[in-house]
Every structure is written in C-alpha cells, then in structure tokens.
Amino acid sequence: MSPRRARRRTPDTPILHRITAVLLRYPDEAMLTCLDDVAAAVPAIRTPADRTRLAAACDHLRRLTPTEAAEQYVDTFDHTRRRSLHLTYYRHGDTRARGMALLALKHTYRQAGHEPPESELPDFLPLILEFAALAPEPGHRILLQCQAGLELLRQALHEHSTPYSDVLDTLCGRLPEPTHRERDAWRRLATEGPPGAQVGLEPFGPPEQTGLAPFTPPDPLVSQPMQKAFPSAEEGR
C-alpha cells in the first residue's frame, strides 16, 4: 500500500474551517447575517484558488433572497442521502457501526473540552468544522476519519452542479492526497452505497424529519460577536 502524501497544513486552516462551517449551515437569518463577515475574512486565506472558491460561494449566497437560499439548500442537501452533510452515513449507513462512530465523535468533542449540542448529530459537517476551528488537532483527525464521506459528498455536489461544490473542493484540498487503494474503496462506496441495516441509530435526517432543532454553533463561538470570530486579512497572514 503506497503511503498517503500529506498536504501541508497552513496557519490559515482554522479560519478556513470557520468560513466553510458558516457557508454550509442552513441559510436562516443568523447565517445570512454572517455572510458580510465571511466575505471580509476570505482575504485571510493564503491560497489563491481557495480564496476564489470561497469568495464565489459566498457571493452566490449573498445574491439570493432568503427564500431562494433556503430552497437551494434544501434541494441540495435534504432530498437525497447522496449529498448528506452527515459524514458517517457514507461509510456506515444506518447500521450499529454508525451509532458507535457517532458516540466516538461525541467522546472526541468532550475530550477537547467542547460539549456537542444535543440539537444535532455529531457527524454534521458544519459542526465538525466549527470544532476543527476551535480545536485544530482533534478536528483534523475527525476530518481524516471522514475523508471518504467528504470525497463522496464533493463528487455528488459536482454532479448536482451546485456552488456548494466549491466549498467541498476547498476542504478536500486541505487533506492528505488519498492512495490508490483508498480511491478504489471510495469508488466502491459510490457505486454500491453504504450498508442498510437500520439498528442502533439516533434519529437521522433533516430537522423537519427528525424533530431536531437546526444547527447552531458551539457556545464558545456564540458568545463572541461574529466580527471578532473572523480575523482581518492582516491578522490571518
């Protein structure tokens, strides 16, 4: 098995995770209010291609009305599990193994001193990214563990022709380059889909199906003004 070729993590990765966490949240009033701060933070991203992709995704959302943004989000993420933001589903499906993976994620959050909100499953991508911005090392490990789901989600978003694919391109570009063996395994997952036995799981699905409240950021981020959560371009360099 050939070794994974690591991509160097740069000091701007936490702010990139913070930006992408906002862009992938449901576009309610609170999220849409953050978009001006997101746009102001994008110049802090060092890689030109990443800046271009994130700026394009942010600008697209800023051009939409709140109703249009909500409809597009639901059409993209809530109508099919092939574009699910719940990353453990891609590997484990609705199986007991997924339930164990969710418990392991909760344990990782708590070990780092961050209690995951009860309103959302711990494998929800915006929640993982919020955590990675606050706790880069354990957050990076979670993203590595979920890399198969990220890659399959990225592929499905490109097939759907949505600007959200720019966000996933940026995230996947910060993770190690996969080996041939890993790529082959991901192709099999994409073709065959995850296991389907429905045992040992917490509720899964969008809020209107599960009764869970929409995701809100962890308390450490809620407690500070958004303009302070994002550094300026100078502070991020």
Coordinates of C-alpha atoms in Angstrom, one line a residue:
M1 CA 0.0 0.0 0.0
S2 CA 1.5 3.3 -1.0
P3 CA 1.8 6.0 1.7
R4 CA -0.6 8.9 1.8
R5 CA 1.1 12.1 0.5
A6 CA 0.4 14.8 3.1
R7 CA -0.6 18.3 2.1
R8 CA 1.0 20.8 4.4
R9 CA -1.4 22.4 6.9
T10 CA -1.1 26.2 7.0
P11 CA -1.9 28.7 9.7
D12 CA -5.0 29.8 7.9
T13 CA -6.7 26.4 8.1
P14 CA -8.7 27.2 11.3
I15 CA -10.2 30.3 9.7
L16 CA -10.9 28.3 6.5
H17 CA -12.8 25.8 8.6
R18 CA -14.7 28.7 10.3
I19 CA -15.7 30.1 6.9
T20 CA -16.7 26.8 5.4
A21 CA -18.7 26.0 8.6
V22 CA -20.8 29.1 8.1
L23 CA -21.2 28.6 4.3
L24 CA -22.5 25.0 4.8
R25 CA -25.1 25.9 7.5
Y26 CA -28.8 26.2 6.7
P27 CA -29.3 29.8 5.4
D28 CA -31.5 31.1 8.2
E29 CA -31.4 34.8 9.2
A30 CA -28.5 34.3 11.6
M31 CA -26.4 32.6 8.9
L32 CA -27.2 35.1 6.2
T33 CA -26.3 37.9 8.6
C34 CA -22.8 36.4 8.9
L35 CA -22.1 36.5 5.1
D36 CA -20.6 40.0 5.1
D37 CA -18.2 38.9 7.8
V38 CA -17.3 35.8 5.8
A39 CA -16.6 37.9 2.7
A40 CA -14.4 40.2 4.8
A41 CA -12.5 37.1 6.2
V42 CA -11.8 35.4 2.8
P43 CA -8.7 37.6 2.0
A44 CA -7.1 36.0 5.1
I45 CA -6.9 32.6 3.2
R46 CA -3.5 32.3 1.7
T47 CA -4.1 30.0 -1.3
P48 CA -5.4 32.0 -4.3
A49 CA -7.6 29.1 -5.6
D50 CA -9.1 28.6 -2.1
R51 CA -9.9 32.4 -1.9
T52 CA -11.5 32.3 -5.3
R53 CA -13.7 29.3 -4.5
L54 CA -14.8 30.6 -1.1
A55 CA -15.5 34.1 -2.4
A56 CA -17.6 32.6 -5.2
A57 CA -19.7 30.5 -2.8
C58 CA -20.2 33.5 -0.5
D59 CA -21.1 35.9 -3.3
H60 CA -23.6 33.4 -4.7
L61 CA -25.4 33.1 -1.4
R62 CA -25.4 36.9 -0.9
R63 CA -27.1 37.4 -4.3
L64 CA -30.0 35.1 -3.3
T65 CA -33.1 36.1 -1.4
P66 CA -33.6 34.3 1.9
T67 CA -36.3 32.2 0.3
E68 CA -34.1 31.3 -2.7
A69 CA -31.2 30.4 -0.4
A70 CA -33.3 28.2 1.7
E71 CA -34.9 26.4 -1.3
Q72 CA -31.5 25.8 -2.8
Y73 CA -30.1 24.4 0.4
V74 CA -33.0 22.0 0.9
D75 CA -32.8 20.9 -2.8
T76 CA -29.1 20.3 -2.4
F77 CA -28.8 18.5 0.9
D78 CA -32.2 17.4 2.2
H79 CA -33.7 15.4 -0.7
T80 CA -31.1 12.7 -1.1
R81 CA -28.6 11.0 1.2
R82 CA -26.1 11.0 -1.7
R83 CA -25.5 14.6 -0.7
S84 CA -25.8 14.3 3.1
L85 CA -23.9 16.6 5.4
H86 CA -23.8 13.7 8.0
L87 CA -20.4 12.2 7.2
T88 CA -20.5 8.8 8.9
Y89 CA -23.5 7.8 6.9
Y90 CA -21.3 7.3 3.7
R91 CA -19.2 4.6 5.3
H92 CA -21.6 3.0 7.8
G93 CA -25.2 3.7 6.5
D94 CA -28.0 3.1 9.0
T95 CA -26.1 0.4 11.0
R96 CA -25.0 -0.2 14.5
A97 CA -21.4 0.7 13.4
R98 CA -22.6 4.2 12.6
G99 CA -24.1 4.5 16.1
M100 CA -20.7 3.6 17.5
A101 CA -19.0 6.2 15.2
L102 CA -21.3 8.9 16.5
L103 CA -20.5 8.0 20.1
A104 CA -16.8 8.2 19.3
L105 CA -17.2 11.6 17.8
K106 CA -19.0 12.9 20.9
H107 CA -16.2 11.5 23.1
T108 CA -13.6 13.3 20.9
Y109 CA -15.5 16.6 21.3
R110 CA -15.7 16.2 25.1
Q111 CA -12.1 15.2 25.5
A112 CA -11.2 18.5 23.9
G113 CA -13.5 20.4 26.3
H114 CA -16.4 21.1 23.9
E115 CA -19.8 19.6 24.6
P116 CA -21.6 18.8 21.4
P117 CA -25.1 20.3 21.1
E118 CA -27.9 17.9 21.6
S119 CA -29.8 19.6 18.7
E120 CA -27.6 18.0 16.0
L121 CA -25.8 14.7 15.3
P122 CA -22.0 15.0 15.9
D123 CA -21.1 14.0 12.4
F124 CA -22.9 17.0 10.9
L125 CA -20.2 18.7 8.7
P126 CA -20.7 22.3 9.8
L127 CA -20.5 21.1 13.4
I128 CA -17.2 19.2 12.7
L129 CA -15.8 22.3 11.0
E130 CA -16.7 24.6 13.9
F131 CA -14.9 22.1 16.2
A132 CA -11.9 22.0 13.9
A133 CA -11.6 25.8 14.0
L134 CA -11.6 25.7 17.8
A135 CA -9.5 22.5 18.3
P136 CA -7.4 22.1 15.1
E137 CA -5.6 18.8 16.0
P138 CA -8.5 16.6 17.1
G139 CA -10.7 18.4 14.4
H140 CA -8.1 17.5 11.7
R141 CA -8.2 13.8 12.9
I142 CA -12.0 13.8 12.6
L143 CA -11.8 15.2 9.0
L144 CA -9.3 12.5 8.2
Q145 CA -11.5 9.8 9.5
C146 CA -14.4 11.2 7.5
Q147 CA -12.4 11.8 4.3
A148 CA -14.3 9.1 2.4
G149 CA -17.6 10.9 3.2
L150 CA -16.1 14.3 2.2
E151 CA -14.9 13.0 -1.1
L152 CA -18.2 11.3 -1.9
L153 CA -20.1 14.4 -1.0
R154 CA -17.8 16.5 -3.1
Q155 CA -18.4 14.2 -6.1
A156 CA -22.2 14.3 -5.6
L157 CA -22.2 18.1 -5.4
H158 CA -20.3 18.4 -8.7
E159 CA -22.8 16.1 -10.3
H160 CA -25.6 18.3 -8.9
S161 CA -23.9 21.4 -10.4
T162 CA -24.1 23.5 -7.2
P163 CA -21.8 26.3 -5.9
Y164 CA -21.5 24.3 -2.7
S165 CA -19.0 22.1 -4.6
D166 CA -16.5 25.0 -4.3
V167 CA -16.7 24.7 -0.6
L168 CA -16.0 20.9 -0.6
D169 CA -13.2 21.3 -3.1
T170 CA -11.5 23.7 -0.7
L171 CA -12.0 21.4 2.3
C172 CA -10.8 18.3 0.5
G173 CA -7.8 20.2 -0.8
R174 CA -6.5 20.6 2.7
L175 CA -6.5 16.9 3.5
P176 CA -3.8 14.3 2.5
E177 CA -3.9 13.1 -1.0
P178 CA -5.6 9.6 -1.0
T179 CA -3.8 6.5 -2.0
H180 CA -4.9 4.4 -5.0
R181 CA -6.3 1.8 -2.6
E182 CA -8.4 4.5 -0.8
R183 CA -9.7 5.8 -4.1
D184 CA -10.7 2.3 -5.2
A185 CA -12.6 1.9 -1.9
W186 CA -14.4 5.2 -2.3
R187 CA -15.4 4.2 -5.8
R188 CA -16.9 1.0 -4.5
L189 CA -18.8 3.0 -1.8
A190 CA -20.1 5.4 -4.5
T191 CA -21.3 2.5 -6.7
E192 CA -22.7 0.2 -4.0
G193 CA -23.7 2.7 -1.4
P194 CA -23.4 2.2 2.4
P195 CA -24.8 -0.7 4.4
G196 CA -28.5 -0.5 5.0
A197 CA -29.4 -2.4 8.3
Q198 CA -31.3 0.1 10.5
V199 CA -30.2 -0.7 14.0
G200 CA -28.7 1.1 17.0
L201 CA -29.0 4.6 15.5
E202 CA -30.1 8.0 16.8
P203 CA -32.6 10.0 14.6
F204 CA -31.1 10.8 11.2
G205 CA -32.2 13.3 8.6
P206 CA -33.1 17.0 8.2
P207 CA -34.7 18.9 11.1
E208 CA -38.2 18.6 9.7
Q209 CA -37.9 14.8 9.7
T210 CA -36.1 14.2 13.0
G211 CA -37.7 17.0 15.1
L212 CA -34.2 18.2 15.9
A213 CA -33.6 22.0 16.0
P214 CA -31.4 23.5 13.2
F215 CA -27.7 23.5 14.0
T216 CA -26.3 26.4 16.0
P217 CA -22.6 26.9 16.6
P218 CA -21.0 25.6 19.8
D219 CA -21.2 28.0 22.8
P220 CA -17.6 29.3 22.6
L221 CA -18.4 30.8 19.2
V222 CA -21.9 32.0 20.0
S223 CA -20.5 34.0 22.9
Q224 CA -18.4 36.3 20.8
P225 CA -19.5 38.8 18.0
M226 CA -19.1 37.4 14.5
Q227 CA -16.8 40.3 13.5
K228 CA -14.4 39.1 16.3
A229 CA -14.7 35.4 15.3
F230 CA -13.1 36.2 11.9
P231 CA -9.6 37.8 11.8
S232 CA -8.8 40.5 9.3
A233 CA -6.7 39.6 6.3
E234 CA -3.6 41.0 8.1
E235 CA -4.3 39.0 11.3
G236 CA -4.8 35.8 9.3
R237 CA -1.5 36.0 7.5

